[in-house]
Tab-separated table of C-alpha atoms in Angstrom:
chain	number	residue	atom	x	y	z
A	1	UNK	CA	-23.464	10.161	23.780
A	2	UNK	CA	-23.753	8.838	20.119
A	3	UNK	CA	-20.372	8.269	19.218
A	4	UNK	CA	-19.490	8.258	15.500
A	5	UNK	CA	-17.226	4.600	16.204
A	6	UNK	CA	-18.305	2.128	18.914
A	7	UNK	CA	-15.070	0.228	19.066
A	8	UNK	CA	-15.675	-1.523	22.473
A	9	UNK	CA	-19.309	-2.865	21.103
A	10	UNK	CA	-17.395	-3.838	18.701
A	11	UNK	CA	-14.378	-5.714	21.143
A	12	UNK	CA	-17.047	-7.302	23.009
A	13	UNK	CA	-18.405	-9.354	20.758
A	14	UNK	CA	-15.045	-10.533	19.645
A	15	UNK	CA	-13.076	-10.333	22.922
A	16	UNK	CA	-12.489	-13.820	23.645
A	17	UNK	CA	-10.373	-14.431	20.289
A	18	UNK	CA	-8.232	-11.443	20.942
A	19	UNK	CA	-7.807	-11.333	24.667
A	20	UNK	CA	-6.041	-15.074	23.796
A	21	UNK	CA	-4.664	-13.907	20.648
A	22	UNK	CA	-2.572	-11.219	22.113
A	23	UNK	CA	-1.747	-13.012	25.211
A	24	UNK	CA	-0.269	-15.446	23.046
A	25	UNK	CA	2.063	-13.289	22.106
A	26	UNK	CA	3.268	-12.031	25.197
A	27	UNK	CA	3.516	-15.350	26.150
A	28	UNK	CA	5.620	-16.347	22.602
A	29	UNK	CA	7.126	-13.473	22.802
A	30	UNK	CA	7.354	-12.766	18.507
A	31	UNK	CA	6.321	-8.834	18.786
A	32	UNK	CA	7.882	-8.102	15.443
A	33	UNK	CA	6.909	-10.480	11.990
A	34	UNK	CA	5.313	-13.131	14.579
A	35	UNK	CA	3.383	-16.383	12.500
A	36	UNK	CA	0.219	-13.963	13.397
A	37	UNK	CA	1.209	-10.993	11.006
A	38	UNK	CA	2.144	-13.839	8.220
A	39	UNK	CA	-0.903	-15.677	8.422
A	40	UNK	CA	-2.864	-12.574	8.393
A	41	UNK	CA	-0.868	-11.433	4.900
A	42	UNK	CA	-2.168	-14.544	3.304
A	43	UNK	CA	-5.761	-15.001	4.556
A	44	UNK	CA	-6.276	-11.229	3.911
A	45	UNK	CA	-4.614	-11.720	0.362
A	46	UNK	CA	-7.220	-14.160	-0.061
A	47	UNK	CA	-10.372	-12.554	0.994
A	48	UNK	CA	-8.964	-10.068	-1.469
A	49	UNK	CA	-8.721	-12.267	-4.074
A	50	UNK	CA	-4.407	-11.065	-4.710
A	51	UNK	CA	-1.630	-12.217	-5.698
A	52	UNK	CA	0.786	-10.504	-2.624
A	53	UNK	CA	-0.652	-8.342	0.365
A	54	UNK	CA	2.744	-6.569	2.015
A	55	UNK	CA	1.468	-5.200	5.664
A	56	UNK	CA	3.132	-1.554	7.174
A	57	UNK	CA	3.184	0.707	9.502
A	58	UNK	CA	0.228	2.540	8.787
A	59	UNK	CA	-1.831	3.766	5.858
A	60	UNK	CA	0.299	7.046	5.201
A	61	UNK	CA	3.507	4.830	5.018
A	62	UNK	CA	1.831	2.561	2.462
A	63	UNK	CA	1.396	4.699	-0.100
A	64	UNK	CA	5.069	6.586	0.236
A	65	UNK	CA	6.180	3.608	-0.233
A	66	UNK	CA	4.046	2.582	-3.205
A	67	UNK	CA	5.539	5.656	-4.938
A	68	UNK	CA	8.752	4.503	-3.525
A	69	UNK	CA	8.415	1.182	-5.121
A	70	UNK	CA	7.058	2.574	-8.505
A	71	UNK	CA	10.135	4.656	-8.830
A	72	UNK	CA	8.532	8.099	-8.584
A	73	UNK	CA	11.400	10.793	-9.500
A	74	UNK	CA	11.116	14.360	-8.047
A	75	UNK	CA	9.284	16.481	-10.334
A	76	UNK	CA	7.897	13.764	-11.363
A	77	UNK	CA	3.950	15.115	-11.412
A	78	UNK	CA	1.501	12.601	-9.467
A	79	UNK	CA	-2.610	13.019	-9.576
A	80	UNK	CA	-4.954	12.870	-6.876
A	81	UNK	CA	-8.381	14.300	-5.291
A	82	UNK	CA	-8.423	17.643	-3.580
A	83	UNK	CA	-11.115	16.654	-1.088
A	84	UNK	CA	-9.989	13.938	0.680
A	85	UNK	CA	-7.619	13.279	3.689
A	86	UNK	CA	-4.252	15.418	3.367
A	87	UNK	CA	-2.123	11.688	3.834
A	88	UNK	CA	-2.753	10.940	-0.191
A	89	UNK	CA	-1.457	14.759	-1.613
A	90	UNK	CA	1.357	14.574	2.249
A	91	UNK	CA	3.678	11.853	0.955
A	92	UNK	CA	3.218	13.465	-2.854
A	93	UNK	CA	5.077	16.045	-1.906
A	94	UNK	CA	7.407	14.451	0.995
A	95	UNK	CA	9.085	12.100	-1.711
A	96	UNK	CA	9.396	15.668	-3.934
A	97	UNK	CA	7.155	15.087	-7.069
A	98	UNK	CA	4.384	17.144	-7.409
A	99	UNK	CA	1.425	16.792	-6.112
A	100	UNK	CA	-1.663	17.703	-8.830
A	101	UNK	CA	-5.207	17.910	-7.492
A	102	UNK	CA	-8.297	18.193	-8.641
A	103	UNK	CA	-11.950	18.356	-8.628
A	104	UNK	CA	-14.071	15.741	-7.534
A	105	UNK	CA	-18.385	14.227	-8.383
A	106	UNK	CA	-20.623	16.627	-6.291
A	107	UNK	CA	-22.520	13.585	-5.452
A	108	UNK	CA	-20.520	10.709	-5.029
A	109	UNK	CA	-17.761	13.054	-4.282
A	110	UNK	CA	-14.891	10.889	-5.909
A	111	UNK	CA	-12.598	11.552	-7.688
A	112	UNK	CA	-13.223	13.021	-11.421
A	113	UNK	CA	-12.113	11.228	-14.543
A	114	UNK	CA	-11.886	13.905	-17.225
A	115	UNK	CA	-10.680	16.571	-14.494
A	116	UNK	CA	-8.374	13.671	-14.471
A	117	UNK	CA	-7.306	13.708	-18.517
A	118	UNK	CA	-7.409	17.236	-18.340
A	119	UNK	CA	-4.040	17.104	-16.206
A	120	UNK	CA	-1.639	15.132	-17.707
A	121	UNK	CA	1.099	16.662	-18.853
A	122	UNK	CA	4.095	15.143	-20.682
A	123	UNK	CA	5.547	14.650	-16.604
A	124	UNK	CA	2.758	13.001	-15.412
A	125	UNK	CA	3.982	9.325	-14.116
A	126	UNK	CA	0.687	8.477	-11.717
A	127	UNK	CA	-2.531	8.660	-10.222
A	128	UNK	CA	-4.335	8.335	-6.888
A	129	UNK	CA	-7.330	7.811	-6.867
A	130	UNK	CA	-8.977	7.743	-3.749
A	131	UNK	CA	-12.734	5.635	-2.808
A	132	UNK	CA	-13.297	7.695	-0.455
A	133	UNK	CA	-16.176	7.040	2.007
A	134	UNK	CA	-16.828	3.377	1.232
A	135	UNK	CA	-16.797	3.529	-2.583
A	136	UNK	CA	-14.521	2.859	-5.486
A	137	UNK	CA	-13.838	5.317	-7.585
A	138	UNK	CA	-14.635	5.072	-11.186
A	139	UNK	CA	-11.778	2.384	-11.870
A	140	UNK	CA	-12.629	1.837	-15.553
A	141	UNK	CA	-11.879	5.164	-17.328
A	142	UNK	CA	-8.848	5.678	-14.564
A	143	UNK	CA	-7.868	2.335	-16.146
A	144	UNK	CA	-8.508	3.123	-19.235
A	145	UNK	CA	-7.205	7.236	-19.006
A	146	UNK	CA	-3.822	5.459	-17.303
A	147	UNK	CA	-3.038	2.583	-20.252
A	148	UNK	CA	-3.379	5.364	-22.909
A	149	UNK	CA	-1.039	7.764	-21.174
A	150	UNK	CA	1.170	5.431	-20.414
A	151	UNK	CA	0.565	6.449	-16.682
A	152	UNK	CA	0.640	4.306	-12.852
A	153	UNK	CA	-2.122	3.536	-11.060
A	154	UNK	CA	-2.307	3.563	-6.668
A	155	UNK	CA	-5.636	3.340	-5.559
A	156	UNK	CA	-5.522	4.585	-1.849
A	157	UNK	CA	-8.788	2.458	-0.388
A	158	UNK	CA	-7.559	3.173	3.452
A	159	UNK	CA	-11.753	4.351	3.403
A	160	UNK	CA	-12.815	1.198	0.673
A	161	UNK	CA	-11.663	-2.269	2.332
A	162	UNK	CA	-14.419	-4.392	1.644
A	163	UNK	CA	-15.736	-3.401	-1.229
A	164	UNK	CA	-16.407	-4.570	-5.518
A	165	UNK	CA	-16.449	-2.955	-8.356
A	166	UNK	CA	-17.757	-4.327	-11.790
A	167	UNK	CA	-16.311	-4.463	-14.848
A	168	UNK	CA	-18.225	-3.334	-17.855
A	169	UNK	CA	-17.431	-7.275	-19.048
A	170	UNK	CA	-18.882	-8.722	-15.670
A	171	UNK	CA	-15.655	-8.657	-13.741
A	172	UNK	CA	-15.459	-7.981	-9.847
A	173	UNK	CA	-12.276	-6.947	-8.391
A	174	UNK	CA	-11.759	-6.465	-4.424
A	175	UNK	CA	-10.873	-2.026	-3.942
A	176	UNK	CA	-7.511	-1.842	-4.120
A	177	UNK	CA	-6.589	-4.797	-6.799
A	178	UNK	CA	-7.357	-2.615	-9.635
A	179	UNK	CA	-4.281	-0.453	-9.649
A	180	UNK	CA	-0.138	-0.953	-10.472
A	181	UNK	CA	-1.012	-1.433	-6.274
A	182	UNK	CA	-3.511	-0.557	-3.700
A	183	UNK	CA	-2.988	0.855	0.058
A	184	UNK	CA	-4.402	0.734	2.934
A	185	UNK	CA	-4.877	1.259	6.473
A	186	UNK	CA	-6.016	-0.039	9.555
A	187	UNK	CA	-6.477	2.770	12.060
A	188	UNK	CA	-9.041	1.904	14.857
A	189	UNK	CA	-11.837	3.118	12.815
A	190	UNK	CA	-11.293	1.888	9.709
A	191	UNK	CA	-13.886	-0.685	8.769
A	192	UNK	CA	-11.461	-3.099	9.399
A	193	UNK	CA	-9.050	-1.168	12.110
A	194	UNK	CA	-6.477	-2.780	13.577
A	195	UNK	CA	-6.277	-1.288	18.008
A	196	UNK	CA	-3.322	1.005	16.673
A	197	UNK	CA	-1.737	1.720	14.185
A	198	UNK	CA	-0.722	-0.268	10.591
A	199	UNK	CA	-1.227	-0.508	6.962
A	200	UNK	CA	-0.784	-3.058	4.103
A	201	UNK	CA	-0.103	-2.638	-0.213
A	202	UNK	CA	-1.606	-4.969	-2.620
A	203	UNK	CA	-0.496	-6.299	-6.110
A	204	UNK	CA	-0.438	-8.708	-8.276
A	205	UNK	CA	2.795	-7.728	-9.206
A	206	UNK	CA	5.381	-10.092	-8.153
A	207	UNK	CA	8.847	-8.065	-8.737
A	208	UNK	CA	6.489	-4.853	-7.148
A	209	UNK	CA	5.733	-7.174	-4.054
A	210	UNK	CA	9.789	-7.956	-4.257
A	211	UNK	CA	10.785	-4.232	-4.062
A	212	UNK	CA	7.852	-3.378	-1.444
A	213	UNK	CA	8.865	-6.159	0.921
A	214	UNK	CA	12.273	-4.974	0.380
A	215	UNK	CA	11.156	-0.639	1.172
A	216	UNK	CA	8.894	-1.560	3.785
A	217	UNK	CA	12.963	-3.529	5.855
A	218	UNK	CA	14.983	-1.129	5.410
A	219	UNK	CA	15.608	-1.974	1.845
A	220	UNK	CA	16.637	-4.986	2.767
A	221	UNK	CA	16.054	-8.634	0.926
A	222	UNK	CA	18.772	-10.552	2.965
A	223	UNK	CA	20.033	-9.740	6.549
A	224	UNK	CA	22.293	-6.615	6.238
A	225	UNK	CA	22.174	-6.252	2.745
A	226	UNK	CA	20.587	-2.846	1.470
A	227	UNK	CA	19.862	-3.575	-2.394
A	228	UNK	CA	18.163	0.167	-2.255
A	229	UNK	CA	17.164	2.837	-0.216
A	230	UNK	CA	13.779	1.741	2.308
A	231	UNK	CA	12.304	2.470	5.380
A	232	UNK	CA	11.838	0.956	8.525
A	233	UNK	CA	7.490	0.444	8.067
A	234	UNK	CA	6.304	-2.550	10.083
A	235	UNK	CA	2.704	-3.947	10.958
A	236	UNK	CA	3.214	-5.864	14.523
A	237	UNK	CA	2.361	-9.025	15.691
A	238	UNK	CA	-0.445	-7.766	18.598
A	239	UNK	CA	-1.704	-5.681	15.862
A	240	UNK	CA	-2.387	-8.592	12.939
A	241	UNK	CA	-4.108	-10.389	15.886
A	242	UNK	CA	-6.704	-8.104	15.912
A	243	UNK	CA	-7.000	-7.697	12.502
A	244	UNK	CA	-7.123	-12.270	12.325
A	245	UNK	CA	-9.596	-11.767	14.092
A	246	UNK	CA	-11.747	-8.725	12.685
A	247	UNK	CA	-10.953	-10.040	8.972
A	248	UNK	CA	-14.081	-13.692	9.118
A	249	UNK	CA	-16.742	-10.517	10.252
A	250	UNK	CA	-15.923	-7.319	7.414
A	251	UNK	CA	-18.701	-8.645	4.926
A	252	UNK	CA	-21.022	-8.506	8.044
A	253	UNK	CA	-19.457	-5.462	9.119
A	254	UNK	CA	-19.553	-3.878	5.877
A	255	UNK	CA	-23.636	-5.247	5.634
A	256	UNK	CA	-24.031	-3.578	9.183
A	257	UNK	CA	-23.045	-0.036	7.808
A	258	UNK	CA	-25.250	-0.464	4.660
A	259	UNK	CA	-28.492	-1.211	6.758
A	260	UNK	CA	-27.401	1.902	8.909
A	261	UNK	CA	-26.892	3.865	5.221
A	262	UNK	CA	-30.289	2.520	3.815
A	263	UNK	CA	-32.105	3.888	7.297
A	264	UNK	CA	-30.528	7.269	6.613
A	265	UNK	CA	-31.401	7.614	3.607
A	266	UNK	CA	-34.833	6.493	4.219
A	267	UNK	CA	-35.401	8.780	6.829
A	268	UNK	CA	-33.948	11.780	4.844
A	269	UNK	CA	-35.049	11.405	1.360
A	270	UNK	CA	-37.564	13.711	1.540
A	271	UNK	CA	-36.086	16.648	3.008
A	272	UNK	CA	-35.285	18.780	0.549
A	273	UNK	CA	-32.301	20.306	3.065
A	274	UNK	CA	-30.910	17.106	3.018
A	275	UNK	CA	-28.930	15.307	-0.588
A	276	UNK	CA	-28.471	11.647	0.758
A	277	UNK	CA	-24.815	10.354	-0.028
A	278	UNK	CA	-25.391	8.932	-4.395
A	279	UNK	CA	-23.607	5.542	-4.489
A	280	UNK	CA	-22.157	5.210	-7.983
A	281	UNK	CA	-22.586	2.900	-11.003
A	282	UNK	CA	-20.172	-0.136	-10.746
A	283	UNK	CA	-19.244	-0.347	-7.189
A	284	UNK	CA	-21.229	-2.092	-4.047
A	285	UNK	CA	-20.175	1.084	-1.163
A	286	UNK	CA	-19.208	0.086	2.856
A	287	UNK	CA	-20.004	3.213	3.937
A	288	UNK	CA	-16.538	4.007	5.789
A	289	UNK	CA	-18.366	7.408	6.755
A	290	UNK	CA	-22.003	8.176	6.099
A	291	UNK	CA	-21.634	12.059	4.327
A	292	UNK	CA	-24.506	13.839	3.616
A	293	UNK	CA	-24.478	17.845	1.608
A	294	UNK	CA	-26.662	20.578	4.235
A	295	UNK	CA	-28.670	23.147	1.529
A	296	UNK	CA	-29.150	25.929	3.381
A	297	UNK	CA	-29.017	24.266	6.712
A	298	UNK	CA	-25.785	25.975	9.442
A	299	UNK	CA	-24.257	23.290	9.653
A	300	UNK	CA	-22.607	25.019	12.517
A	301	UNK	CA	-26.017	24.596	14.551
A	302	UNK	CA	-27.511	22.155	13.046
A	303	UNK	CA	-23.478	20.375	15.291
A	304	UNK	CA	-24.280	22.258	18.138
A	305	UNK	CA	-28.289	20.689	18.118
A	306	UNK	CA	-26.968	17.333	17.798
A	307	UNK	CA	-24.030	17.470	20.642
A	308	UNK	CA	-26.616	18.855	23.005
A	309	UNK	CA	-28.652	16.006	21.806
A	310	UNK	CA	-26.224	13.837	23.341
A	311	UNK	CA	-25.404	13.021	19.095
A	312	UNK	CA	-21.819	13.460	17.748
A	313	UNK	CA	-21.307	14.763	14.063
A	314	UNK	CA	-17.821	15.327	12.140
A	315	UNK	CA	-16.937	17.519	8.965
A	316	UNK	CA	-14.857	15.827	6.160
A	317	UNK	CA	-13.213	17.440	5.451
A	318	UNK	CA	-13.483	21.338	6.034
A	319	UNK	CA	-11.079	22.948	3.713
A	320	UNK	CA	-9.594	21.525	0.495
A	321	UNK	CA	-6.663	21.022	0.262
A	322	UNK	CA	-5.241	23.270	-3.021
A	323	UNK	CA	-6.640	26.296	0.042
A	324	UNK	CA	-4.575	24.086	2.939
A	325	UNK	CA	-1.189	26.083	3.771
A	326	UNK	CA	1.525	23.030	3.431
A	327	UNK	CA	-0.099	23.439	-0.124
A	328	UNK	CA	0.250	27.294	-1.281
A	329	UNK	CA	3.708	25.849	-2.816
A	330	UNK	CA	2.391	24.355	-5.426
A	331	UNK	CA	0.461	26.179	-8.253
A	332	UNK	CA	-2.834	25.532	-8.900
A	333	UNK	CA	-6.077	27.561	-10.603
A	334	UNK	CA	-8.129	28.488	-7.122
A	335	UNK	CA	-10.808	28.441	-9.535
A	336	UNK	CA	-10.640	24.960	-10.802
A	337	UNK	CA	-11.967	23.361	-7.607
A	338	UNK	CA	-15.915	24.925	-7.149
A	339	UNK	CA	-17.157	20.772	-6.148
A	340	UNK	CA	-14.971	20.213	-3.986
A	341	UNK	CA	-15.270	23.724	-2.415
A	342	UNK	CA	-18.626	23.712	-2.645
A	343	UNK	CA	-18.805	20.214	-0.869
A	344	UNK	CA	-16.891	21.392	1.991
A	345	UNK	CA	-18.601	23.891	3.140
A	346	UNK	CA	-21.929	21.624	2.944
A	347	UNK	CA	-21.159	18.501	3.977
A	348	UNK	CA	-21.465	16.653	7.526
A	349	UNK	CA	-20.587	13.111	8.857
A	350	UNK	CA	-23.298	11.321	11.218
A	351	UNK	CA	-22.258	8.185	13.718
A	352	UNK	CA	-21.888	5.605	11.522
A	353	UNK	CA	-20.520	2.073	12.907
A	354	UNK	CA	-21.021	-1.652	12.922
A	355	UNK	CA	-22.987	-1.411	16.309
A	356	UNK	CA	-26.263	1.024	15.108
A	357	UNK	CA	-29.346	-0.504	15.939
A	358	UNK	CA	-32.986	1.310	14.353
A	359	UNK	CA	-33.491	2.940	17.743
A	360	UNK	CA	-30.392	4.789	18.296
A	361	UNK	CA	-30.798	5.393	13.966
A	362	UNK	CA	-34.040	6.922	14.123
A	363	UNK	CA	-33.864	8.787	17.439
A	364	UNK	CA	-30.170	10.575	15.197
A	365	UNK	CA	-32.972	10.856	12.650
A	366	UNK	CA	-35.304	12.496	14.257
A	367	UNK	CA	-33.253	14.827	15.929
A	368	UNK	CA	-31.260	16.164	12.739
A	369	UNK	CA	-34.528	16.523	11.398
A	370	UNK	CA	-36.116	18.510	14.278
A	371	UNK	CA	-33.147	21.205	13.044
A	372	UNK	CA	-33.635	21.040	9.834
A	373	UNK	CA	-37.710	20.884	9.401
């Protein structure tokens, strides 16, 4: 079976480094906040060219901690996308903030800045753009909107670590380093993933970094002195070992994904029933997922066909957030999400990982076209 993700083959290429690192941690018993965690923070900060990296337990925690650090209060409105994994908006509701979901661009799948601006009210305090599937939202426009309305920006970059955003003045910044705080996940399937759960926050604001560092550790800055309400959210040292081994290869991994995406694009270029993902302006794409739109194709039947051929596929995401039972208590116009509704009915993801070769990619695309044509 050709899986969506091939972590085993990726591991075998760096096996010796990972195995020796894990053995070192077990031998010195620095399981929590060991030297590898501290070194990883510095190395990731250098890679991202950001002032501060604070690691935590997972990407969902990172989003929650970011909102806590910004002092958002119950009832404050936070704008985000309707087309994303639930964690982005779940954390807003968890803190008794009010999630305000808006529609996306139908071709890039990214949050639409025009819809953000229309959704702003006097109660709006923050925007959470999602860099979905591997490319950045329109951060130049979003930051301009935030400045004009005095709003915080929390970037959800769990799917786009390593992506570059190009500003009109020539400035280039990494995804997650543009807003007030960036958040990411190191879930195993991510472009930079560990072998369990893990996450991190990025910021260039030293004061915010201090707050975040305190919040992740029960609100402590000095041991047993709890200056604020915090949480217990830590990246363990064994996971840091894995991430340190992978980080030097991140650009290589992302380039391999782009090469696979280019193959897919070319294979489907003349097929009117398949719309390939559009590369957004100003951003590179790291292809955490390769998601096509199907036009007049029975998606379920195609997925069954691929399964019979030994090819995995998936749907990201089958149900828009505004239709999820968990969010029925929040007011939203059911007609305000035409693009999201259509995408949820028509998108399909194909295998995307660092180990795909042309033979495998040809088999996948041939299997799709065999059904679609």
